[in-house]
CSV table of C-alpha atoms in Angstrom, one decimal:
chain,number,residue,atom,x,y,z
A,73,MET,CA,1.3,22.7,-11.0
A,74,SER,CA,-1.4,25.1,-9.8
A,75,PRO,CA,-2.7,24.3,-6.4
A,76,PHE,CA,-6.1,23.9,-7.9
A,77,ALA,CA,-5.0,21.7,-10.8
A,78,LEU,CA,-7.5,19.0,-11.9
A,79,GLU,CA,-4.9,16.2,-11.3
A,80,ARG,CA,-4.8,17.1,-7.6
A,81,TRP,CA,-8.5,16.6,-7.4
A,82,GLN,CA,-8.2,13.3,-9.2
A,83,ALA,CA,-5.6,12.1,-6.8
A,84,LEU,CA,-8.0,13.1,-4.0
A,85,PHE,CA,-10.9,11.2,-5.4
A,86,ASN,CA,-8.7,8.1,-6.0
A,87,ASP,CA,-7.9,8.2,-2.3
A,88,PHE,CA,-11.3,9.1,-1.1
A,89,GLY,CA,-11.7,5.9,0.8
A,90,ILE,CA,-9.2,7.1,3.4
A,91,PHE,CA,-11.3,10.3,3.9
A,92,GLY,CA,-14.5,8.3,4.1
A,93,LYS,CA,-12.9,6.1,6.8
A,94,ALA,CA,-11.7,9.3,8.6
A,95,PHE,CA,-15.2,10.7,8.4
A,96,LEU,CA,-16.7,7.6,10.0
A,97,TYR,CA,-14.0,7.8,12.7
A,98,THR,CA,-14.8,11.4,13.5
A,99,LEU,CA,-18.5,10.6,13.5
A,100,ALA,CA,-18.0,7.6,15.9
A,101,ILE,CA,-16.0,9.7,18.4
A,102,SER,CA,-18.7,12.4,18.1
A,103,ILE,CA,-21.5,10.1,18.8
A,104,CYS,CA,-19.8,8.3,21.7
A,105,ALA,CA,-18.6,11.6,23.2
A,106,LEU,CA,-22.0,13.1,22.8
A,107,ILE,CA,-23.7,10.2,24.7
A,108,LEU,CA,-21.2,10.7,27.6
A,109,ALA,CA,-21.5,14.5,27.5
A,110,LEU,CA,-25.3,14.4,27.5
A,111,ALA,CA,-25.3,11.9,30.5
A,112,LEU,CA,-22.9,14.1,32.5
A,113,GLY,CA,-24.7,17.3,31.4
A,114,ILE,CA,-28.1,16.0,32.6
A,115,ILE,CA,-26.7,14.7,35.9
A,116,PHE,CA,-24.7,17.8,36.7
A,117,GLY,CA,-27.1,20.2,35.2
A,118,SER,CA,-30.0,19.0,37.4
A,119,MET,CA,-27.7,18.9,40.4
A,120,SER,CA,-26.9,22.6,40.0
A,121,ALA,CA,-30.5,23.4,39.5
A,122,SER,CA,-31.5,21.6,42.7
A,123,LYS,CA,-31.7,23.3,46.1
A,124,ASN,CA,-29.1,21.1,47.8
A,125,LYS,CA,-26.0,23.3,48.4
A,126,PHE,CA,-23.5,20.4,48.3
A,127,LEU,CA,-24.7,19.1,45.0
A,128,LYS,CA,-24.7,22.6,43.6
A,129,GLY,CA,-21.1,23.0,44.7
A,130,VAL,CA,-19.9,19.7,43.2
A,131,SER,CA,-21.5,20.7,39.9
A,132,ARG,CA,-19.9,24.2,40.0
A,133,VAL,CA,-16.4,22.8,40.6
A,134,TYR,CA,-16.8,20.3,37.7
A,135,VAL,CA,-18.1,23.0,35.3
A,136,GLU,CA,-15.5,25.6,36.2
A,137,LEU,CA,-12.6,23.1,36.0
A,138,TYR,CA,-13.6,21.9,32.6
A,139,GLN,CA,-14.6,25.2,31.1
A,140,ASN,CA,-11.4,26.9,32.1
A,141,ILE,CA,-8.7,24.4,31.2
A,142,PRO,CA,-7.7,23.8,27.6
A,143,LEU,CA,-9.1,20.6,26.1
A,144,LEU,CA,-5.6,19.7,24.7
A,145,ILE,CA,-4.2,19.6,28.2
A,146,GLN,CA,-6.8,17.1,29.2
A,147,PHE,CA,-5.9,15.0,26.1
A,148,VAL,CA,-2.2,14.9,26.8
A,149,VAL,CA,-2.7,14.2,30.5
A,150,VAL,CA,-5.0,11.2,29.7
A,151,TYR,CA,-3.0,10.0,26.7
A,152,TYR,CA,0.6,10.5,27.8
A,153,GLY,CA,0.2,11.1,31.5
A,154,PHE,CA,-2.0,8.2,32.7
A,155,PRO,CA,0.3,5.4,31.2
A,156,ILE,CA,3.2,6.8,33.2
A,157,VAL,CA,1.3,6.3,36.4
A,158,ASN,CA,0.1,2.9,35.6
A,159,GLU,CA,0.4,0.9,32.3
A,160,HIS,CA,-3.1,-0.4,32.7
A,161,LEU,CA,-4.4,3.2,32.3
A,162,MET,CA,-3.4,3.3,28.7
A,163,LEU,CA,-6.3,4.4,26.5
A,164,SER,CA,-6.4,4.3,22.7
A,165,ALA,CA,-6.5,7.7,21.0
A,166,PHE,CA,-10.2,7.0,20.2
A,167,TRP,CA,-11.2,6.4,23.8
A,168,THR,CA,-9.0,9.3,25.0
A,169,ALA,CA,-11.0,11.6,22.7
A,170,VAL,CA,-14.4,10.2,23.8
A,171,LEU,CA,-13.5,10.6,27.4
A,172,CYS,CA,-11.9,14.1,27.2
A,173,VAL,CA,-14.4,15.6,24.7
A,174,GLY,CA,-17.3,14.0,26.6
A,175,LEU,CA,-16.2,15.4,30.0
A,176,TYR,CA,-15.4,18.8,28.5
A,177,HIS,CA,-18.7,19.2,26.7
A,178,GLY,CA,-20.5,17.6,29.7
A,179,ALA,CA,-19.6,20.7,31.6
A,180,TYR,CA,-21.0,23.0,28.9
A,181,ILE,CA,-24.2,21.0,28.5
A,182,SER,CA,-24.6,21.0,32.3
A,183,GLU,CA,-24.6,24.8,32.1
A,184,VAL,CA,-27.1,24.8,29.2
A,185,ILE,CA,-29.5,22.5,31.1
A,186,ARG,CA,-29.1,24.5,34.4
A,187,SER,CA,-29.9,27.8,32.7
A,188,GLY,CA,-32.8,26.2,30.7
A,189,ILE,CA,-34.4,25.1,34.0
A,190,GLU,CA,-33.7,28.4,35.7
A,191,ALA,CA,-35.2,30.3,32.8
A,192,VAL,CA,-38.6,28.9,33.6
A,193,PRO,CA,-40.1,31.4,36.1
A,194,ARG,CA,-40.3,30.2,39.7
A,195,GLY,CA,-43.9,31.1,39.8
A,196,GLN,CA,-44.6,28.1,37.5
A,197,LEU,CA,-43.3,25.7,40.1
A,198,GLU,CA,-45.2,27.4,42.9
A,199,ALA,CA,-48.4,27.5,40.8
A,200,ALA,CA,-48.0,23.8,40.1
A,201,GLU,CA,-47.3,22.9,43.7
A,202,SER,CA,-50.3,25.0,44.8
A,203,GLN,CA,-52.5,22.9,42.6
A,204,GLY,CA,-51.4,19.8,44.4
A,205,PHE,CA,-48.7,18.5,42.0
A,206,SER,CA,-45.8,16.8,43.6
A,207,TYR,CA,-42.3,18.2,42.9
A,208,GLN,CA,-41.6,15.3,40.5
A,209,GLU,CA,-44.9,15.8,38.7
A,210,SER,CA,-44.5,19.6,38.4
A,211,MET,CA,-41.0,19.1,37.0
A,212,ARG,CA,-42.1,16.5,34.5
A,213,LEU,CA,-45.3,18.1,33.4
A,214,ILE,CA,-44.7,21.8,33.7
A,215,ILE,CA,-41.1,22.9,34.1
A,216,LEU,CA,-39.2,20.5,31.8
A,217,PRO,CA,-41.5,20.8,28.7
A,218,GLN,CA,-40.9,24.5,28.9
A,219,ALA,CA,-37.2,24.2,29.7
A,220,ILE,CA,-36.6,21.8,26.8
A,221,ARG,CA,-37.6,24.5,24.3
A,222,MET,CA,-35.1,26.9,25.8
A,223,ILE,CA,-32.4,24.2,25.9
A,224,ILE,CA,-32.5,23.0,22.3
A,225,PRO,CA,-30.9,26.0,20.6
A,226,PRO,CA,-27.8,26.2,22.9
A,227,LEU,CA,-27.7,22.4,23.0
A,228,THR,CA,-27.4,22.1,19.2
A,229,ASN,CA,-24.7,24.8,19.4
A,230,GLN,CA,-22.8,22.6,21.9
A,231,VAL,CA,-23.2,19.5,19.7
A,232,VAL,CA,-21.6,21.5,16.8
A,233,ASN,CA,-18.7,22.5,19.1
A,234,LEU,CA,-18.3,18.9,20.2
A,235,ILE,CA,-18.0,17.7,16.7
A,236,LYS,CA,-15.5,20.4,15.9
A,237,ASN,CA,-13.5,19.7,19.1
A,238,THR,CA,-13.1,16.0,18.3
A,239,SER,CA,-10.5,17.2,15.9
A,240,THR,CA,-8.1,17.8,18.8
A,241,ILE,CA,-7.5,14.0,18.5
A,242,ALA,CA,-5.4,14.9,15.4
A,243,LEU,CA,-2.8,16.4,17.7
A,244,ILE,CA,-2.2,13.0,19.5
A,245,GLY,CA,-2.2,11.1,16.2
A,246,GLY,CA,-5.8,9.7,16.0
A,247,ALA,CA,-6.7,9.2,12.3
A,248,ASP,CA,-9.6,11.6,12.2
A,249,LEU,CA,-10.5,14.0,9.3
A,250,ILE,CA,-8.0,16.7,10.2
A,251,PHE,CA,-5.2,14.3,10.7
A,252,THR,CA,-6.0,12.5,7.5
A,253,ALA,CA,-6.1,15.8,5.5
A,254,LYS,CA,-2.8,16.8,6.9
A,255,SER,CA,-0.9,13.5,6.4
A,256,TRP,CA,-2.5,12.9,2.9
A,257,SER,CA,-1.7,16.4,1.8
A,258,SER,CA,1.9,16.4,3.0
A,259,GLY,CA,2.4,13.1,1.3
A,260,ASN,CA,1.0,14.4,-2.0
A,261,LEU,CA,2.1,18.0,-1.5
A,262,SER,CA,-1.4,19.1,-2.3
A,263,PHE,CA,-3.0,21.0,0.5
A,264,ILE,CA,-6.0,22.8,-1.0
A,265,PRO,CA,-8.1,19.9,-2.3
A,266,ALA,CA,-7.6,17.9,0.9
A,267,PHE,CA,-8.5,20.9,3.2
A,268,ILE,CA,-11.5,21.8,1.0
A,269,ALA,CA,-12.8,18.2,1.1
A,270,VAL,CA,-12.4,17.9,4.8
A,271,GLY,CA,-14.0,21.3,5.4
A,272,VAL,CA,-17.0,20.2,3.3
A,273,LEU,CA,-17.3,17.0,5.3
A,274,TYR,CA,-17.3,18.9,8.6
A,275,PHE,CA,-19.7,21.5,7.1
A,276,ILE,CA,-22.2,18.7,6.1
A,277,LEU,CA,-22.1,17.5,9.7
A,278,CYS,CA,-22.4,20.8,11.5
A,279,PHE,CA,-24.3,23.2,9.3
A,280,PRO,CA,-27.7,21.4,9.4
A,281,LEU,CA,-27.5,21.2,13.2
A,282,ALA,CA,-26.6,24.8,13.6
A,283,THR,CA,-29.4,25.9,11.2
A,284,TYR,CA,-31.9,23.7,13.1
A,285,GLY,CA,-30.9,25.3,16.4
A,286,ARG,CA,-31.3,28.8,15.0
A,287,LYS,CA,-34.8,27.9,13.6
A,288,ILE,CA,-36.0,26.7,17.0
A,289,GLU,CA,-34.5,29.8,18.6
A,290,GLU,CA,-36.4,32.1,16.3
A,291,ARG,CA,-39.6,30.1,16.7
A,292,ASN,CA,-39.2,30.3,20.5
A,293,LYS,CA,-38.9,34.1,20.2
A,294,ASP,CA,-42.0,34.4,18.1
A,295,SER,CA,-44.2,32.0,20.1
A,296,TYR,CA,-43.8,33.4,23.5
A,297,SER,CA,-41.3,34.9,25.8
A,298,ILE,CA,-40.5,33.4,29.2
B,357,MET,CA,13.5,10.1,44.4
B,358,SER,CA,11.2,11.7,47.0
B,359,LEU,CA,8.4,13.9,45.9
B,360,SER,CA,10.1,17.0,47.4
B,361,GLU,CA,13.3,16.3,45.5
B,362,GLN,CA,11.2,15.9,42.3
B,363,ALA,CA,9.5,19.2,43.0
B,364,GLN,CA,12.8,20.9,43.5
B,365,GLN,CA,13.9,19.8,40.0
B,366,VAL,CA,10.6,20.9,38.4
B,367,PHE,CA,10.0,24.2,40.1
B,368,THR,CA,13.3,25.9,39.3
B,369,PRO,CA,13.4,29.6,38.7
B,370,ALA,CA,14.6,28.9,35.1
B,371,ASN,CA,11.6,26.6,34.4
B,372,MET,CA,9.1,29.1,35.9
B,373,LYS,CA,10.6,31.9,33.9
B,374,PHE,CA,10.3,29.7,30.8
B,375,LEU,CA,6.6,29.1,31.5
B,376,MET,CA,6.0,32.8,32.1
B,377,GLU,CA,7.5,33.7,28.7
B,378,GLY,CA,5.1,31.2,27.2
B,379,LEU,CA,2.2,32.7,29.1
B,380,MET,CA,3.1,36.2,27.9
B,381,LEU,CA,3.0,34.9,24.3
B,382,THR,CA,-0.3,33.2,24.9
B,383,LEU,CA,-1.8,36.4,26.4
B,384,TRP,CA,-0.3,38.6,23.7
B,385,ILE,CA,-1.7,36.5,20.8
B,386,SER,CA,-5.1,36.1,22.4
B,387,LEU,CA,-5.3,39.9,23.0
B,388,LEU,CA,-4.4,40.7,19.5
B,389,ALA,CA,-6.8,38.1,18.1
B,390,ILE,CA,-9.6,39.5,20.2
B,391,VAL,CA,-9.0,43.1,19.2
B,392,PHE,CA,-8.8,42.3,15.5
B,393,SER,CA,-11.7,40.0,15.7
B,394,THR,CA,-13.9,42.6,17.4
B,395,PHE,CA,-13.1,45.0,14.6
B,396,PHE,CA,-13.8,42.5,11.8
B,397,GLY,CA,-16.6,40.9,13.7
B,398,THR,CA,-18.4,44.3,13.9
B,399,ILE,CA,-18.0,44.8,10.2
B,400,LEU,CA,-19.4,41.3,9.5
B,401,ALA,CA,-22.3,41.8,11.9
B,402,VAL,CA,-23.2,45.1,10.3
B,403,MET,CA,-22.9,43.6,6.8
B,404,ARG,CA,-25.1,40.6,7.8
B,405,ASN,CA,-27.7,42.9,9.4
B,406,GLY,CA,-27.7,45.5,6.7
B,407,LYS,CA,-30.0,46.0,3.7
B,408,ASN,CA,-27.5,45.4,1.0
B,409,LYS,CA,-28.2,41.9,-0.2
B,410,PHE,CA,-24.8,41.2,-1.6
B,411,PHE,CA,-22.9,42.1,1.6
B,412,LYS,CA,-25.5,40.3,3.6
B,413,ILE,CA,-25.0,37.0,1.7
B,414,LEU,CA,-21.2,37.5,1.6
B,415,ALA,CA,-21.0,37.9,5.4
B,416,GLY,CA,-23.5,35.0,5.9
B,417,ILE,CA,-21.4,32.7,3.8
B,418,TYR,CA,-18.2,33.6,5.6
B,419,ILE,CA,-19.7,33.3,9.1
B,420,GLU,CA,-21.4,29.9,8.4
B,421,ILE,CA,-18.4,28.3,6.7
B,422,VAL,CA,-16.0,29.4,9.4
B,423,ARG,CA,-18.2,28.5,12.3
B,424,ASN,CA,-19.1,25.0,11.0
B,425,VAL,CA,-15.5,23.8,10.4
B,426,PRO,CA,-13.0,23.1,13.3
B,427,ASN,CA,-10.5,25.8,14.3
B,428,LEU,CA,-7.7,23.3,13.8
B,429,LEU,CA,-8.4,23.2,10.1
B,430,TRP,CA,-8.2,27.0,9.8
B,431,ILE,CA,-4.8,27.0,11.6
B,432,PHE,CA,-3.4,24.5,9.1
B,433,VAL,CA,-4.9,26.3,6.2
B,434,ILE,CA,-3.4,29.7,7.2
B,435,PHE,CA,-0.1,28.2,8.1
B,436,LEU,CA,0.4,25.8,5.1
B,437,ILE,CA,-1.2,27.8,2.4
B,438,PHE,CA,-0.3,31.3,3.2
B,439,LYS,CA,3.1,30.4,4.7
B,440,LEU,CA,3.2,33.0,7.3
B,441,LYS,CA,5.7,33.0,10.2
B,442,SER,CA,4.3,31.4,13.3
B,443,VAL,CA,3.3,34.4,15.4
B,444,PRO,CA,1.5,36.2,12.5
B,445,ALA,CA,0.0,32.9,11.4
B,446,GLY,CA,-1.3,32.3,15.0
B,447,VAL,CA,-2.9,35.7,15.2
B,448,THR,CA,-4.3,35.5,11.7
B,449,SER,CA,-5.9,32.1,12.1
B,450,PHE,CA,-7.4,33.0,15.4
B,451,THR,CA,-8.7,36.3,13.9
B,452,VAL,CA,-10.3,34.3,11.1
B,453,PHE,CA,-12.5,32.2,13.2
B,454,THR,CA,-12.9,34.4,16.3
B,455,SER,CA,-14.3,37.2,14.1
B,456,ALA,CA,-17.0,34.9,12.8
B,457,ALA,CA,-17.9,33.9,16.4
B,458,LEU,CA,-17.9,37.6,17.5
B,459,ALA,CA,-19.9,38.7,14.5
B,460,GLU,CA,-22.8,36.6,15.8
B,461,ILE,CA,-22.4,37.9,19.3
B,462,ILE,CA,-22.3,41.5,18.1
B,463,ARG,CA,-25.3,40.9,15.8
B,464,GLY,CA,-27.2,39.4,18.7
B,465,GLY,CA,-26.4,42.5,20.8
B,466,LEU,CA,-27.5,44.9,18.0
B,467,ASN,CA,-30.7,42.9,17.3
B,468,GLY,CA,-31.4,42.8,21.1
B,469,VAL,CA,-32.1,46.5,21.2
B,470,PRO,CA,-35.9,46.9,20.6
B,471,ASN,CA,-37.0,48.5,17.4
B,472,GLY,CA,-39.0,51.0,19.3
B,473,GLN,CA,-35.8,52.6,20.5
B,474,VAL,CA,-34.8,53.4,16.9
B,475,GLU,CA,-38.3,54.7,16.1
B,476,ALA,CA,-38.3,56.8,19.2
B,477,GLY,CA,-34.9,58.3,18.2
B,478,LYS,CA,-36.2,59.0,14.7
B,479,SER,CA,-39.3,60.7,16.0
B,480,GLN,CA,-37.1,63.0,18.0
B,481,GLY,CA,-35.2,64.0,14.9
B,482,PHE,CA,-32.0,62.1,15.5
B,483,SER,CA,-30.0,61.2,12.4
B,484,ASP,CA,-29.2,57.5,11.7
B,485,PHE,CA,-25.7,57.9,12.8
B,486,GLN,CA,-26.8,59.6,16.1
B,487,ILE,CA,-29.3,56.8,16.7
B,488,LEU,CA,-26.6,54.2,16.2
B,489,THR,CA,-24.0,55.9,18.4
B,490,ILE,CA,-26.1,57.5,21.1
B,491,ILE,CA,-29.1,55.1,21.4
B,492,VAL,CA,-28.4,51.7,20.0
B,493,LEU,CA,-24.7,51.1,20.7
B,494,PRO,CA,-24.6,52.0,24.4
B,495,GLN,CA,-27.5,49.5,25.0
B,496,ALA,CA,-26.0,46.9,22.6
B,497,ILE,CA,-22.6,47.0,24.3
B,498,ARG,CA,-24.1,46.2,27.6
B,499,LYS,CA,-25.7,43.1,26.0
B,500,MET,CA,-22.6,41.9,24.1
B,501,LEU,CA,-19.6,43.0,26.1
B,502,PRO,CA,-19.9,40.1,28.7
B,503,ALA,CA,-20.1,37.6,25.8
B,504,ILE,CA,-17.1,39.2,24.0
B,505,ILE,CA,-15.1,39.0,27.2
B,506,SER,CA,-15.9,35.4,27.8
B,507,GLN,CA,-14.9,34.7,24.2
B,508,PHE,CA,-11.4,35.6,25.5
B,509,VAL,CA,-11.4,32.4,27.5
B,510,THR,CA,-12.1,30.3,24.4
B,511,VAL,CA,-9.3,32.0,22.6
B,512,ILE,CA,-6.8,31.6,25.4
B,513,LYS,CA,-7.7,27.9,25.7
B,514,ASP,CA,-7.5,27.3,22.0
B,515,THR,CA,-4.2,29.0,21.5
B,516,SER,CA,-2.8,25.8,23.1
B,517,PHE,CA,-3.3,24.2,19.7
B,518,LEU,CA,-0.6,26.4,18.2
B,519,TYR,CA,2.4,24.5,19.6
B,520,SER,CA,1.4,21.2,18.0
B,521,THR,CA,0.3,22.7,14.8
B,522,ILE,CA,2.8,25.5,14.0
B,523,ALA,CA,5.4,25.1,16.7
B,524,LEU,CA,4.5,28.4,18.4
B,525,GLN,CA,6.0,28.4,21.9
B,526,GLU,CA,3.0,29.6,23.9
B,527,LEU,CA,2.2,28.4,27.4
B,528,PHE,CA,1.2,24.9,26.5
B,529,GLY,CA,4.2,24.7,24.1
B,530,SER,CA,6.7,25.8,26.8
B,531,SER,CA,5.3,23.1,29.1
B,532,GLN,CA,5.7,20.5,26.4
B,533,ILE,CA,9.3,21.5,25.8
B,534,LEU,CA,10.1,21.3,29.6
B,535,MET,CA,8.2,17.9,29.7
B,536,GLY,CA,11.0,16.5,27.5
B,537,LYS,CA,13.4,16.6,30.6
B,538,TYR,CA,11.2,14.7,32.9
B,539,TYR,CA,10.0,11.1,32.9
B,540,GLN,CA,9.0,10.4,36.5
B,541,ALA,CA,5.2,10.3,37.0
B,542,GLY,CA,5.4,12.8,39.9
B,543,GLN,CA,7.4,15.4,37.9
B,544,VAL,CA,5.3,15.0,34.7
B,545,PHE,CA,2.1,15.6,36.7
B,546,MET,CA,3.6,18.5,38.6
B,547,LEU,CA,4.2,20.2,35.3
B,548,TYR,CA,0.8,19.3,33.8
B,549,GLY,CA,-0.7,20.5,37.1
B,550,THR,CA,1.1,23.8,37.0
B,551,VAL,CA,0.2,24.6,33.5
B,552,ALA,CA,-3.4,23.6,34.0
B,553,LEU,CA,-3.5,25.8,37.1
B,554,ILE,CA,-2.1,28.8,35.3
B,555,TYR,CA,-4.8,28.4,32.5
B,556,PHE,CA,-7.5,27.8,35.1
B,557,VAL,CA,-6.7,30.9,37.3
B,558,ILE,CA,-6.5,33.3,34.3
B,559,ASN,CA,-9.6,31.9,32.6
B,560,PHE,CA,-11.6,31.6,35.8
B,561,VAL,CA,-10.9,35.3,36.6
B,562,ILE,CA,-12.0,36.4,33.2
B,563,SER,CA,-15.1,34.3,33.2
B,564,GLN,CA,-16.1,35.4,36.7
B,565,PHE,CA,-15.6,39.0,35.6
B,566,SER,CA,-17.8,38.5,32.6
B,567,ARG,CA,-20.5,36.9,34.7
B,568,LYS,CA,-20.4,39.7,37.2
B,569,LEU,CA,-20.6,42.3,34.4
B,570,SER,CA,-23.6,40.6,32.8
B,571,LYS,CA,-25.4,40.3,36.1
B,572,SER,CA,-24.9,43.9,37.2
B,573,TRP,CA,-25.9,45.2,33.7
B,574,ALA,CA,-28.9,42.9,33.5
B,575,ASN,CA,-30.2,44.4,36.8
B,576,SER,CA,-29.6,48.0,35.7
B,577,LEU,CA,-31.3,47.7,32.4
B,578,GLU,CA,-35.0,48.2,31.7
């Protein structure tokens, strides 16, 4: 039977419920991990943009550790390593993914936020303070509104990467899209329809985000340059 | 068993040699993937930037599809559908998605050179080829080389997927094989720690280098 045969697609559509479930599973991890990553990114990003050397250092260590160690190692340490130390530290695959992906992309988002704040020229802060704004006020009214425009394009990029990286869970047996595609197709000996279906589902999730990010980036370029 | 006894069992010369072999494979695959991807990425970038609509759309479709689907899927696709051996499958799958990422980096570098530079070159009677090689590329390379180098870090990290997917014995894979011998928490974490440290040191050096390069070039430009 040809790998593209109609029957294979029929088999796929008969079992589409499994893929729908896997899609929701991937979506749920992505949303939970994104909330964690955004929280960490905002905390550590503003720490590294501050003047305090200690806070800067802490944020640097976090960012370098997470950016330079493979995500999969973090997964296996949490999923297989923690329970050896103490059985109460056993996390489900779902929460392992939320924790690991959240921490991992928290480091990237922290860098995005830091460079967004740093991209606003220092003169803006000085000008604001010279006009009698407090530090808080100048941040809130003058620096952040400008920084956010700079932050949105790389941030959407990170969200896309986060969604893609949740697939690492497939390697520890979580029933996400990739895992489902692989197990369904090896059961049915029918790889192509399953991979195409899963690819399309990821694409639907990621492409609009990536396009939105690029649009904002182009609009920023046209409107003014900081 | 005391911690030092546990350490003696983990940090044997044979184990370390085994990990180093894995590391060599990791670096080798990453290097090949980066070299091939830079080549194909350049072609894709020029196609997407160019005037020919057909090539433009073709490159755009490739880049968008590859970039918006997880790497893991591409590894399975290459391995299960094309049925390559594990090392060529690893290099191929990494080339497939890294070339899309690099295409966008290279395109950004090329587009970052102001149009006035091309016009100035034309007004001085340079040919298109001369403008590209003498004027645009040297400036574009300064803009994109740091990003290409830091892409290396991403590739090295992601090759860790190759053991669980296609049984390629790179650094992470070697550590997983060794892990089978140890069940005490201390030993397991010593091994995890060692492997994490090796990845960290190599990637940290690369990312620091790329950051230095982009800083020094940013100051020298303009």
